[in-house]
XYZ file of C-alpha atoms in Angstrom:
640
model
C 0.100 0.299 -0.131
C 3.210 2.901 0.748
C 4.184 1.942 -2.469
C 1.163 2.367 -4.322
C 0.657 6.204 -2.141
C 4.196 7.274 -3.002
C 4.207 9.169 -0.225
C 6.409 10.386 2.628
C 3.388 10.925 5.470
C 0.552 8.571 5.574
C -2.438 9.442 7.972
C -5.583 7.107 8.450
C -8.241 7.435 10.309
C -10.762 5.134 11.784
C -8.811 2.402 12.388
C -11.154 0.498 14.227
C -8.942 -1.237 16.413
C -7.174 -2.403 19.949
C -4.309 -2.653 20.946
C -3.984 -5.954 22.467
C -4.672 -7.062 18.044
C -1.787 -4.406 17.253
C 0.464 -7.093 15.090
C 3.924 -7.197 13.587
C 3.559 -5.988 9.583
C 1.617 -2.846 11.466
C 3.846 -1.268 13.717
C 7.430 -3.230 12.597
C 6.883 -1.458 9.322
C 10.460 -2.061 7.643
C 11.269 1.777 6.798
C 8.848 3.630 8.488
C 7.699 4.001 12.602
C 3.662 5.453 13.312
C 2.591 6.940 15.638
C -0.783 5.565 17.457
C -3.774 6.461 18.926
C -6.540 3.979 20.676
C -9.433 3.771 21.457
C -10.228 4.272 25.733
C -13.053 1.942 26.120
C -15.022 0.998 23.274
C -14.158 -1.953 21.403
C -13.435 -1.484 17.261
C -13.916 2.509 17.045
C -12.283 5.042 16.072
C -8.713 5.560 15.699
C -6.276 7.292 14.007
C -2.727 6.835 12.890
C 0.409 8.483 11.376
C 3.323 6.650 10.121
C 6.259 8.434 8.972
C 9.362 8.160 6.613
C 11.953 7.428 8.114
C 15.036 8.354 5.802
C 12.797 11.390 4.784
C 11.542 12.387 8.263
C 11.633 12.165 11.945
C 9.215 14.252 14.467
C 11.155 15.378 17.843
C 7.622 15.565 19.322
C 4.613 13.343 19.207
C 1.544 13.547 21.041
C -2.088 12.036 22.022
C -5.787 13.719 22.345
C -6.492 18.070 21.382
C -7.159 18.679 24.691
C -3.451 18.383 26.950
C -5.039 15.801 29.402
C -4.158 12.320 28.712
C -0.361 11.942 29.742
C 2.306 10.037 28.019
C 3.702 6.324 27.359
C 4.313 4.985 31.406
C 3.813 8.370 32.895
C 1.215 10.039 34.827
C 1.810 13.070 34.089
C 0.305 15.052 31.435
C 1.001 16.873 28.391
C -0.091 20.183 29.635
C 2.180 19.843 31.905
C 5.315 18.004 31.202
C 8.206 20.925 30.059
C 7.934 23.737 28.067
C 10.668 22.606 26.383
C 8.745 19.155 25.513
C 5.319 20.008 25.077
C 3.835 21.121 21.137
C 1.815 23.357 22.954
C -1.158 25.485 22.095
C -3.263 23.918 24.406
C -6.814 25.033 24.992
C -7.754 27.169 28.252
C -9.613 26.325 31.159
C -12.307 28.929 29.386
C -11.832 27.456 26.022
C -12.473 23.894 27.560
C -15.601 25.127 30.073
C -17.090 25.816 27.422
C -17.384 22.679 26.177
C -20.268 20.773 27.417
C -18.596 17.515 27.752
C -15.559 16.496 29.182
C -11.561 16.538 28.299
C -11.544 12.761 29.012
C -13.712 11.618 27.468
C -12.867 13.925 24.571
C -9.193 12.086 23.654
C -10.440 8.916 25.221
C -11.653 8.084 22.061
C -9.213 8.118 19.792
C -9.723 10.813 17.688
C -6.255 12.623 16.883
C -2.348 12.174 17.291
C -0.222 15.357 16.939
C 3.429 14.877 15.378
C 5.749 18.184 15.649
C 8.240 18.865 13.615
C 10.481 21.831 12.570
C 9.408 23.017 10.067
C 5.611 22.673 10.731
C 3.018 20.424 13.797
C 1.099 17.377 12.329
C -2.661 16.783 13.253
C -4.076 13.747 12.223
C -8.087 13.969 13.159
C -10.816 11.414 12.921
C -13.845 13.540 14.004
C -17.013 12.747 15.324
C -19.911 12.304 12.486
C -23.059 14.028 12.864
C -25.125 10.676 13.208
C -28.266 11.584 15.919
C -28.597 14.158 18.237
C -27.391 12.046 21.363
C -23.277 12.592 20.646
C -24.165 16.566 19.194
C -22.513 17.429 22.721
C -19.473 15.544 22.022
C -18.937 16.244 18.686
C -20.006 20.353 19.269
C -17.396 20.233 21.925
C -14.391 17.518 19.621
C -15.108 20.645 16.882
C -14.407 23.510 19.459
C -12.075 22.095 21.353
C -9.642 21.398 18.077
C -10.382 25.176 16.660
C -9.283 26.462 19.748
C -6.329 24.593 19.893
C -5.627 24.274 16.378
C -6.068 29.149 16.974
C -3.426 28.615 20.064
C -0.371 27.077 17.591
C -0.893 30.110 14.971
C -0.590 32.279 17.949
C 2.528 30.867 19.511
C 4.113 31.544 16.005
C 3.924 28.193 14.472
C 2.203 26.685 11.150
C -0.301 23.614 11.364
C -0.262 21.286 9.608
C -4.432 19.862 9.824
C -5.282 16.210 7.989
C -8.226 14.343 8.374
C -11.991 13.213 7.620
C -13.580 16.126 9.322
C -17.901 14.508 9.022
C -18.047 17.829 6.964
C -18.819 19.730 4.187
C -17.797 22.806 3.105
C -20.457 24.619 1.883
C -23.251 23.334 -1.007
C -20.699 21.747 -4.061
C -19.074 19.452 -1.667
C -22.302 17.547 -1.362
C -24.030 15.651 -3.520
C -27.126 15.623 -1.469
C -27.331 19.123 -0.513
C -30.814 19.208 -1.795
C -32.347 17.396 -0.932
C -31.521 17.265 2.498
C -32.632 21.032 2.652
C -35.618 19.698 1.364
C -35.781 16.992 3.767
C -34.632 19.557 7.225
C -37.149 21.918 5.442
C -34.245 24.829 5.510
C -32.508 26.784 2.749
C -29.271 27.434 2.068
C -28.958 30.127 4.688
C -29.785 28.352 7.618
C -27.909 25.373 5.202
C -24.977 27.378 5.776
C -25.578 28.358 9.328
C -25.106 24.392 11.278
C -21.975 25.028 14.295
C -20.060 22.364 12.881
C -20.507 24.007 8.738
C -19.888 27.030 10.359
C -16.852 26.547 12.674
C -14.956 25.335 9.229
C -15.751 27.903 7.037
C -14.991 30.446 9.905
C -11.798 28.555 10.456
C -10.779 28.945 6.843
C -10.133 31.855 5.091
C -12.421 32.268 2.086
C -15.140 30.308 3.847
C -17.992 31.345 2.850
C -19.601 32.794 6.736
C -22.907 34.192 6.832
C -23.405 36.887 8.891
C -21.078 38.337 11.956
C -18.081 36.394 12.961
C -17.827 34.368 16.001
C -16.639 35.133 19.505
C -13.227 34.226 19.465
C -13.348 33.736 15.482
C -12.846 37.085 14.146
C -10.061 35.637 11.927
C -9.283 32.525 9.382
C -5.809 30.734 10.263
C -6.697 27.801 8.096
C -6.519 26.868 3.938
C -7.765 24.405 2.089
C -5.396 23.888 -0.124
C -7.398 20.529 -2.396
C -9.745 23.253 -2.950
C -7.350 26.242 -3.694
C -5.955 23.606 -6.128
C -9.278 23.178 -8.058
C -11.101 25.868 -7.350
C -14.702 25.528 -9.073
C -14.089 21.542 -9.090
C -17.723 19.987 -9.226
C -17.714 16.073 -7.741
C -14.784 16.346 -5.839
C -16.237 13.769 -3.399
C -13.438 11.571 -0.969
C -17.091 10.091 0.475
C -19.328 7.564 -0.444
C -22.006 5.686 0.878
C -21.001 2.094 0.583
C -25.627 0.050 1.719
C -26.747 2.321 -1.613
C -23.628 1.324 -3.892
C -22.814 4.675 -4.593
C -19.756 5.213 -5.661
C -19.960 4.565 -8.935
C -22.203 7.138 -9.432
C -19.996 9.992 -7.850
C -23.004 10.678 -5.377
C -21.085 11.454 -2.070
C -19.199 14.112 -0.851
C -16.208 15.813 0.575
C -15.642 15.874 3.844
C -11.747 14.696 3.603
C -9.666 17.445 4.176
C -4.910 18.988 4.172
C -6.069 22.607 4.972
C -2.423 24.684 6.458
C -1.680 27.736 8.296
C -1.490 30.785 5.832
C 2.032 31.016 6.312
C 2.912 28.292 4.410
C -0.216 28.734 1.605
C 3.422 28.993 -1.351
C 4.135 25.037 0.124
C 2.927 23.235 -2.604
C 3.240 22.015 -6.286
C 0.569 19.767 -6.542
C -2.579 18.665 -4.167
C -5.451 16.399 -5.352
C -8.169 13.839 -4.916
C -7.725 9.639 -5.773
C -10.873 8.751 -6.260
C -9.442 6.020 -8.957
C -7.204 3.923 -5.212
C -10.001 1.267 -3.973
C -10.300 -0.778 -1.143
C -12.784 1.788 1.350
C -16.035 3.713 1.497
C -13.024 6.906 1.419
C -10.344 7.534 -0.491
C -6.770 9.061 -0.368
C -6.538 12.945 -0.260
C -2.885 13.474 -0.900
C -0.565 17.394 -1.616
C 3.421 17.519 -2.734
C 4.883 19.595 -0.491
C 8.167 21.228 -3.199
C 11.720 20.095 -2.545
C 12.530 24.417 -1.243
C 10.262 26.103 1.255
C 10.537 29.753 2.458
C 10.619 29.891 5.864
C 11.533 33.031 7.870
C 11.815 34.940 5.213
C 14.617 32.455 3.654
C 14.779 29.631 1.124
C 15.781 26.237 3.615
C 16.061 22.820 2.564
C 12.935 20.984 3.050
C 15.011 17.765 4.725
C 16.660 19.670 6.796
C 13.250 20.859 9.083
C 11.302 17.073 8.395
C 14.341 16.089 10.912
C 15.978 16.965 14.808
C 19.043 19.873 13.717
C 22.036 18.080 12.483
C 20.826 15.416 11.257
C 20.563 16.974 7.278
C 22.261 19.542 6.259
C 21.734 21.520 2.777
C 19.841 18.757 2.176
C 22.754 15.793 2.714
C 22.532 13.524 5.232
C 24.567 14.427 8.959
C 24.161 11.425 11.249
C 21.557 8.197 10.485
C 19.099 7.591 12.410
C 19.353 5.785 15.392
C 16.575 4.360 18.276
C 18.078 8.278 20.011
C 15.322 9.196 17.348
C 12.505 6.783 18.572
C 10.218 8.966 19.949
C 8.319 7.075 23.212
C 4.883 7.410 21.323
C 5.876 5.907 18.828
C 4.292 2.207 17.964
C 7.427 0.413 18.146
C 8.166 1.185 22.090
C 4.951 -0.717 22.881
C 6.181 -2.923 25.179
C 5.122 -5.923 22.735
C 7.272 -4.824 19.929
C 10.427 -3.497 22.105
C 13.497 -3.999 21.005
C 11.413 -6.040 18.120
C 12.367 -6.356 14.364
C 10.281 -8.100 11.673
C 11.391 -11.200 10.249
C 11.796 -9.451 6.993
C 14.220 -6.637 7.335
C 16.112 -9.369 9.772
C 16.558 -10.901 6.852
C 17.557 -7.595 4.281
C 20.176 -5.614 2.983
C 20.004 -2.569 5.595
C 21.423 1.124 2.465
C 23.048 3.348 4.209
C 21.070 6.507 4.857
C 24.499 8.462 4.459
C 23.952 7.748 0.343
C 21.355 10.061 -1.842
C 19.092 7.047 -2.514
C 16.794 8.500 0.089
C 12.480 9.324 -0.468
C 14.000 12.741 -1.675
C 16.823 11.949 -4.557
C 19.378 15.271 -4.716
C 16.707 16.876 -7.599
C 14.556 19.741 -6.777
C 12.166 18.528 -8.667
C 11.592 16.087 -5.412
C 9.299 16.809 -3.646
C 7.555 15.362 -0.592
C 3.846 13.423 -0.159
C 1.463 13.977 2.238
C -1.099 11.391 2.167
C -4.359 10.607 3.538
C -6.306 7.587 2.518
C -9.279 6.589 4.948
C -9.528 3.204 5.465
C -12.714 1.503 7.091
C -10.086 -1.939 7.175
C -6.183 -1.357 7.725
C -4.080 -2.998 5.385
C -0.017 -2.646 5.278
C 2.108 -4.076 3.392
C 4.348 -6.174 3.938
C 7.534 -4.735 1.727
C 9.630 -2.951 2.962
C 10.735 0.168 1.700
C 13.677 1.674 0.835
C 15.693 -1.531 1.288
C 17.417 -3.458 -0.571
C 15.568 -7.207 -0.321
C 16.212 -9.859 -2.235
C 14.776 -12.507 -0.089
C 11.633 -10.311 1.530
C 10.605 -10.017 -2.525
C 9.962 -14.085 -2.689
C 7.385 -16.707 -1.276
C 9.661 -18.374 1.389
C 7.182 -22.066 1.840
C 7.872 -24.340 4.684
C 7.900 -27.334 5.272
C 5.972 -28.374 8.020
C 7.388 -31.329 9.711
C 5.207 -34.486 11.111
C 6.855 -36.153 14.386
C 5.572 -39.831 15.215
C 6.121 -40.728 18.967
C 5.413 -44.067 20.291
C 2.750 -46.143 22.487
C 4.971 -46.697 25.976
C 4.060 -49.815 25.090
C 6.208 -49.036 21.483
C 9.119 -48.168 22.719
C 10.216 -50.971 25.017
C 9.984 -53.402 21.712
C 12.479 -54.094 20.203
C 12.311 -52.799 16.752
C 10.736 -54.571 14.212
C 8.173 -56.166 16.366
C 6.189 -52.858 16.441
C 4.260 -54.198 13.557
C 0.726 -56.713 14.490
C 1.628 -59.642 16.199
C -2.218 -60.423 16.671
C -3.164 -62.911 13.511
C -5.277 -61.226 10.942
C -8.534 -61.506 10.291
C -9.906 -63.758 7.533
C -10.516 -61.941 4.877
C -13.633 -61.352 2.986
C -14.415 -62.752 0.101
C -14.157 -60.638 -3.129
C -18.309 -60.510 -3.281
C -18.545 -59.347 0.369
C -15.061 -56.268 0.188
C -17.800 -55.097 -3.397
C -20.934 -54.707 -1.215
C -19.036 -52.979 1.860
C -17.095 -50.787 -0.073
C -20.851 -50.294 -1.907
C -22.438 -49.945 1.351
C -20.389 -47.291 3.220
C -21.188 -44.748 0.408
C -24.611 -44.033 3.073
C -26.094 -41.095 3.473
C -24.697 -37.899 1.678
C -27.634 -35.807 0.477
C -31.390 -35.379 2.169
C -31.810 -36.039 -1.620
C -31.828 -39.282 -1.298
C -34.994 -40.064 1.381
C -36.369 -39.452 -1.890
C -35.024 -41.782 -4.450
C -36.740 -45.456 -4.563
C -34.391 -47.770 -4.625
C -32.886 -49.311 -7.764
C -31.815 -52.868 -8.558
C -28.564 -53.572 -6.862
C -26.697 -56.947 -8.841
C -24.623 -58.445 -6.277
C -22.522 -61.312 -8.179
C -20.056 -64.066 -6.982
C -17.554 -65.030 -9.570
C -15.175 -67.427 -7.077
C -19.030 -68.934 -6.817
C -21.214 -69.490 -9.437
C -23.873 -71.686 -8.235
C -24.295 -69.774 -5.152
C -28.242 -68.528 -5.249
C -28.127 -64.579 -6.088
C -30.660 -62.059 -5.004
C -30.954 -59.043 -6.870
C -31.364 -56.706 -3.470
C -32.115 -53.050 -3.447
C -29.956 -50.495 -3.334
C -29.417 -46.136 -2.805
C -26.932 -45.785 -6.118
C -27.761 -42.755 -7.454
C -25.795 -42.960 -10.233
C -27.524 -45.859 -11.572
C -30.803 -44.721 -11.083
C -30.003 -41.456 -13.461
C -28.573 -43.644 -16.061
C -31.491 -45.624 -15.915
C -33.571 -42.926 -16.407
C -36.091 -43.408 -14.016
C -37.609 -44.145 -10.592
C -38.668 -46.938 -9.600
C -41.772 -47.076 -7.518
C -41.723 -51.229 -6.504
C -38.303 -53.693 -4.890
C -38.303 -55.821 -6.708
C -36.312 -59.647 -6.284
C -35.810 -62.119 -8.548
C -33.347 -65.162 -8.071
C -30.891 -66.926 -10.159
C -31.309 -70.823 -9.987
C -28.608 -71.906 -11.656
C -26.897 -68.297 -13.696
C -24.896 -68.191 -16.706
C -21.326 -66.170 -16.338
C -21.558 -62.336 -15.090
C -23.093 -61.385 -18.860
C -26.373 -63.516 -19.361
C -26.580 -62.265 -15.739
C -26.354 -59.247 -17.146
C -28.004 -59.236 -20.148
C -30.990 -61.126 -17.732
C -31.572 -57.517 -16.212
C -31.255 -55.229 -19.595
C -34.443 -57.659 -20.392
C -36.427 -56.656 -17.876
C -39.473 -54.481 -17.765
C -39.007 -51.305 -19.482
C -40.662 -48.281 -17.384
C -43.562 -47.597 -19.927
C -44.577 -50.790 -19.758
C -44.053 -51.509 -15.940
C -46.075 -48.221 -14.974
C -49.510 -49.913 -17.414
C -49.495 -52.719 -15.572
C -49.264 -51.238 -12.467
C -51.551 -48.420 -14.078
C -54.230 -51.332 -15.272
C -53.669 -52.803 -12.101
C -54.652 -50.071 -10.058
C -58.056 -50.400 -12.112
C -59.132 -53.565 -11.745
C -58.683 -53.904 -8.111
C -61.169 -50.474 -8.127
C -63.723 -52.347 -9.848
C -63.061 -55.597 -8.550
C -61.987 -55.211 -4.831
C -60.784 -58.323 -3.050
C -62.615 -58.852 0.329
C -59.995 -58.481 3.441
C -56.545 -57.445 0.385
C -54.832 -54.409 0.883
C -54.811 -50.989 -0.781
C -52.819 -49.886 -2.913
C -52.088 -45.793 -2.336
C -50.086 -43.970 -4.951
C -50.311 -40.694 -4.063
C -49.148 -41.470 -0.560
C -45.730 -43.416 -2.260
C -45.552 -40.953 -5.284
C -41.529 -40.139 -4.873
C -41.818 -37.990 -7.446
C -44.817 -35.940 -4.911
C -43.242 -36.500 -2.706
C -39.504 -34.694 -3.942
C -42.093 -31.814 -5.685
C -43.083 -31.494 -2.574
C -40.453 -31.191 -0.098
C -38.426 -28.946 -2.515
C -41.665 -26.363 -2.737
C -41.184 -26.286 1.444
C -37.349 -25.792 1.264
C -36.359 -23.401 -1.879
C -36.664 -20.114 -1.671
C -38.967 -17.826 -3.856
C -37.739 -17.013 -6.765
C -35.842 -14.250 -6.794
C -37.808 -11.191 -8.620
C -36.930 -8.613 -10.700
C -36.528 -4.805 -10.984
C -38.903 -2.683 -13.759
C -36.332 -0.654 -15.316
C -33.421 -3.116 -16.033
C -34.685 -6.959 -15.857
C -32.182 -7.223 -13.814
C -32.797 -9.925 -10.122
C -33.431 -7.612 -7.627
C -30.467 -6.812 -4.315
C -32.637 -6.992 -0.690
C -32.082 -5.330 1.930
C -32.946 -4.265 6.128
C -34.906 -1.001 6.544
C -33.104 0.058 9.865
C -34.982 3.640 9.929
C -36.551 4.172 13.147
C -39.815 4.065 12.913
C -42.779 0.614 12.230
C -41.483 -0.321 9.374
C -37.681 -1.052 11.068
C -35.950 -4.203 10.606
C -38.302 -5.044 7.467
C -36.154 -6.565 5.147
C -36.695 -4.935 0.811
C -36.641 -5.612 -2.383
C -35.030 -3.043 -4.979
C -33.229 -2.677 -8.042
C -29.505 -3.657 -7.444
C -28.052 -0.636 -9.315
C -26.434 2.146 -7.903
C -27.413 5.737 -7.221
C -27.269 8.075 -10.397
C -25.071 11.242 -9.739
C -28.940 12.610 -8.930
C -29.331 10.693 -6.736
C -33.335 9.844 -7.463
C -34.886 6.768 -8.708
C -34.691 7.225 -12.270
C -36.169 6.112 -14.815
C -35.011 4.822 -18.772
C -31.193 5.175 -17.296
C -28.565 2.833 -16.359
C -28.857 3.922 -13.051
C -31.183 2.048 -10.480
C -35.067 2.325 -10.786
C -37.765 2.480 -8.655
C -38.662 -0.430 -8.169
C -39.526 -1.411 -4.548
C -41.093 -4.844 -2.741
C -41.178 -5.390 0.502
C -40.357 -9.369 1.506
C -42.838 -10.260 3.176
C -45.249 -9.661 -0.155
C -42.585 -11.767 -2.450
C -43.004 -14.099 -0.567
C -46.539 -14.842 0.275
C -47.596 -13.558 -3.372
C -45.323 -16.120 -3.965
C -45.854 -19.187 -2.353
C -49.753 -18.702 -3.722
C -49.600 -18.248 -6.467
C -46.238 -19.468 -7.829
C -45.334 -16.299 -9.496
C -43.761 -16.564 -12.054
C -39.576 -16.059 -12.635
C -39.228 -12.093 -13.665
C -41.983 -10.258 -12.884
C -42.097 -7.873 -10.439
C -45.103 -6.539 -7.508
C -45.489 -3.230 -6.987
C -43.594 -0.195 -6.384
C -42.883 2.911 -3.604
C -40.579 4.437 -1.823
C -38.106 3.279 0.552
C -38.813 5.997 2.975
């Protein structure tokens, strides 16, 4: 994955992983360092991680959370109470903390923010709470208010800030495909849509943000710049997230809620920024930006490598010393006790290239730039291929053959060699006919269908004793029944008193009445029994014993109704479950399998999703009662 992204700093959000689930290929990535923020209480929820390529960048400080109330690993002192030289700074003041309706510890307990400081800037990887229901509104607003306060405090300290992540906020109407539908559903106009608390806060933070009315107190001036939008100011449909349940990505019916923002002092640092909508694997796509090799800082041009690493590691873009364990911060994933002091197996067998050589991800050419990528996978997959390492062994697939150990029993251990074989007399070998019969009967019942297939004759041939009496016994062989082309309706037993050769026996069996003749005899005998019933004779019940009818009855009982087809495209529908609260909660329904179109509406006579809608209960009842033929559909409606 890292090779595909071609970046030097990668931020993942919503990792949904616990510390006990971390694996070597997630933490011990050769050539990379990682910094995790994991949820404290909720399992498989939220989570942020930042990966940095050791050959080109190394942070000087690292923190978890936005309020500074959390503590570093193996310490009882919070980040905000550390000595000044160990702090990143910009922590929300008491007044700013008091403005939040949620406790600061609760806000930082969900693993939603990792902060790294480089000499060039402060990098914040953020996963903002989503706007799902009203029960989380206070938490969402509290998180965003404290995030805004932390960013503004850092900028006021004179530090450059890089804010990246899933903000779960669409900036304005052009950044979401369902803006009009949302306003119509909630009964609001554009002014109220732009004035929602989270959207208003984001626009007040950004230069060029659309703010209606007077700005809020403490947010009089914008301090951040939307890099990706600045490179594509009028581009529509630049979405980064799509709904998976409705398969909205093919039709690009989504929203732009992932951002790469920077402070205004860094506006001239970038050469490119865009989204990678073609990179699949998640309901989000990566957003990236590329930093120039030479940047302007404090009125002078400096090499980016000099300010992306601790002092003295690079000078004028040339490495002066190696990256060592002394440069690994306490918050690094490699410092986690389960991984501390360990290396990946691939790294152990790799030839490590000297970092003093100018063969890093950033070459001496001024055209080489530092990439910062921000993908958003729902499921995190970390590449096992080592980066920046010449590793012929790592690229090959090595197979290890398992060794089987055979242990002797205590009795066997006492016996001398050669006596471990069975000393008991072997049982009398069965005749060939018995062996054939046991082999045939060993198949047993393989499926439920065996109940509904009647017996077919099986010839028990004993070549060793041709004069012995044989019987044509009942068999459950499906192959013979299928080759004969019919199901026997009675058990046939015949005796061959003086059989000849095997061929004669088989020819005798093949000369038996055909199915048509047998059926005619059965029918005629039934008619005769009905016309002249004998007293005390048992009456035949063909309807109750007919295997064909039994098979059809059981098949209808256990077979699901045919899948309906949509009206617009005559394609098999898909079944979904209603999760919207109300009287239909939990009900299943059929709908068109195609993705939503760019408008998000169910269309007619178009390649996108049509208006077919069928409740599964209605379809099942009608199909069971009337045996609706495949290809028809019943009714249409709305999922609302």
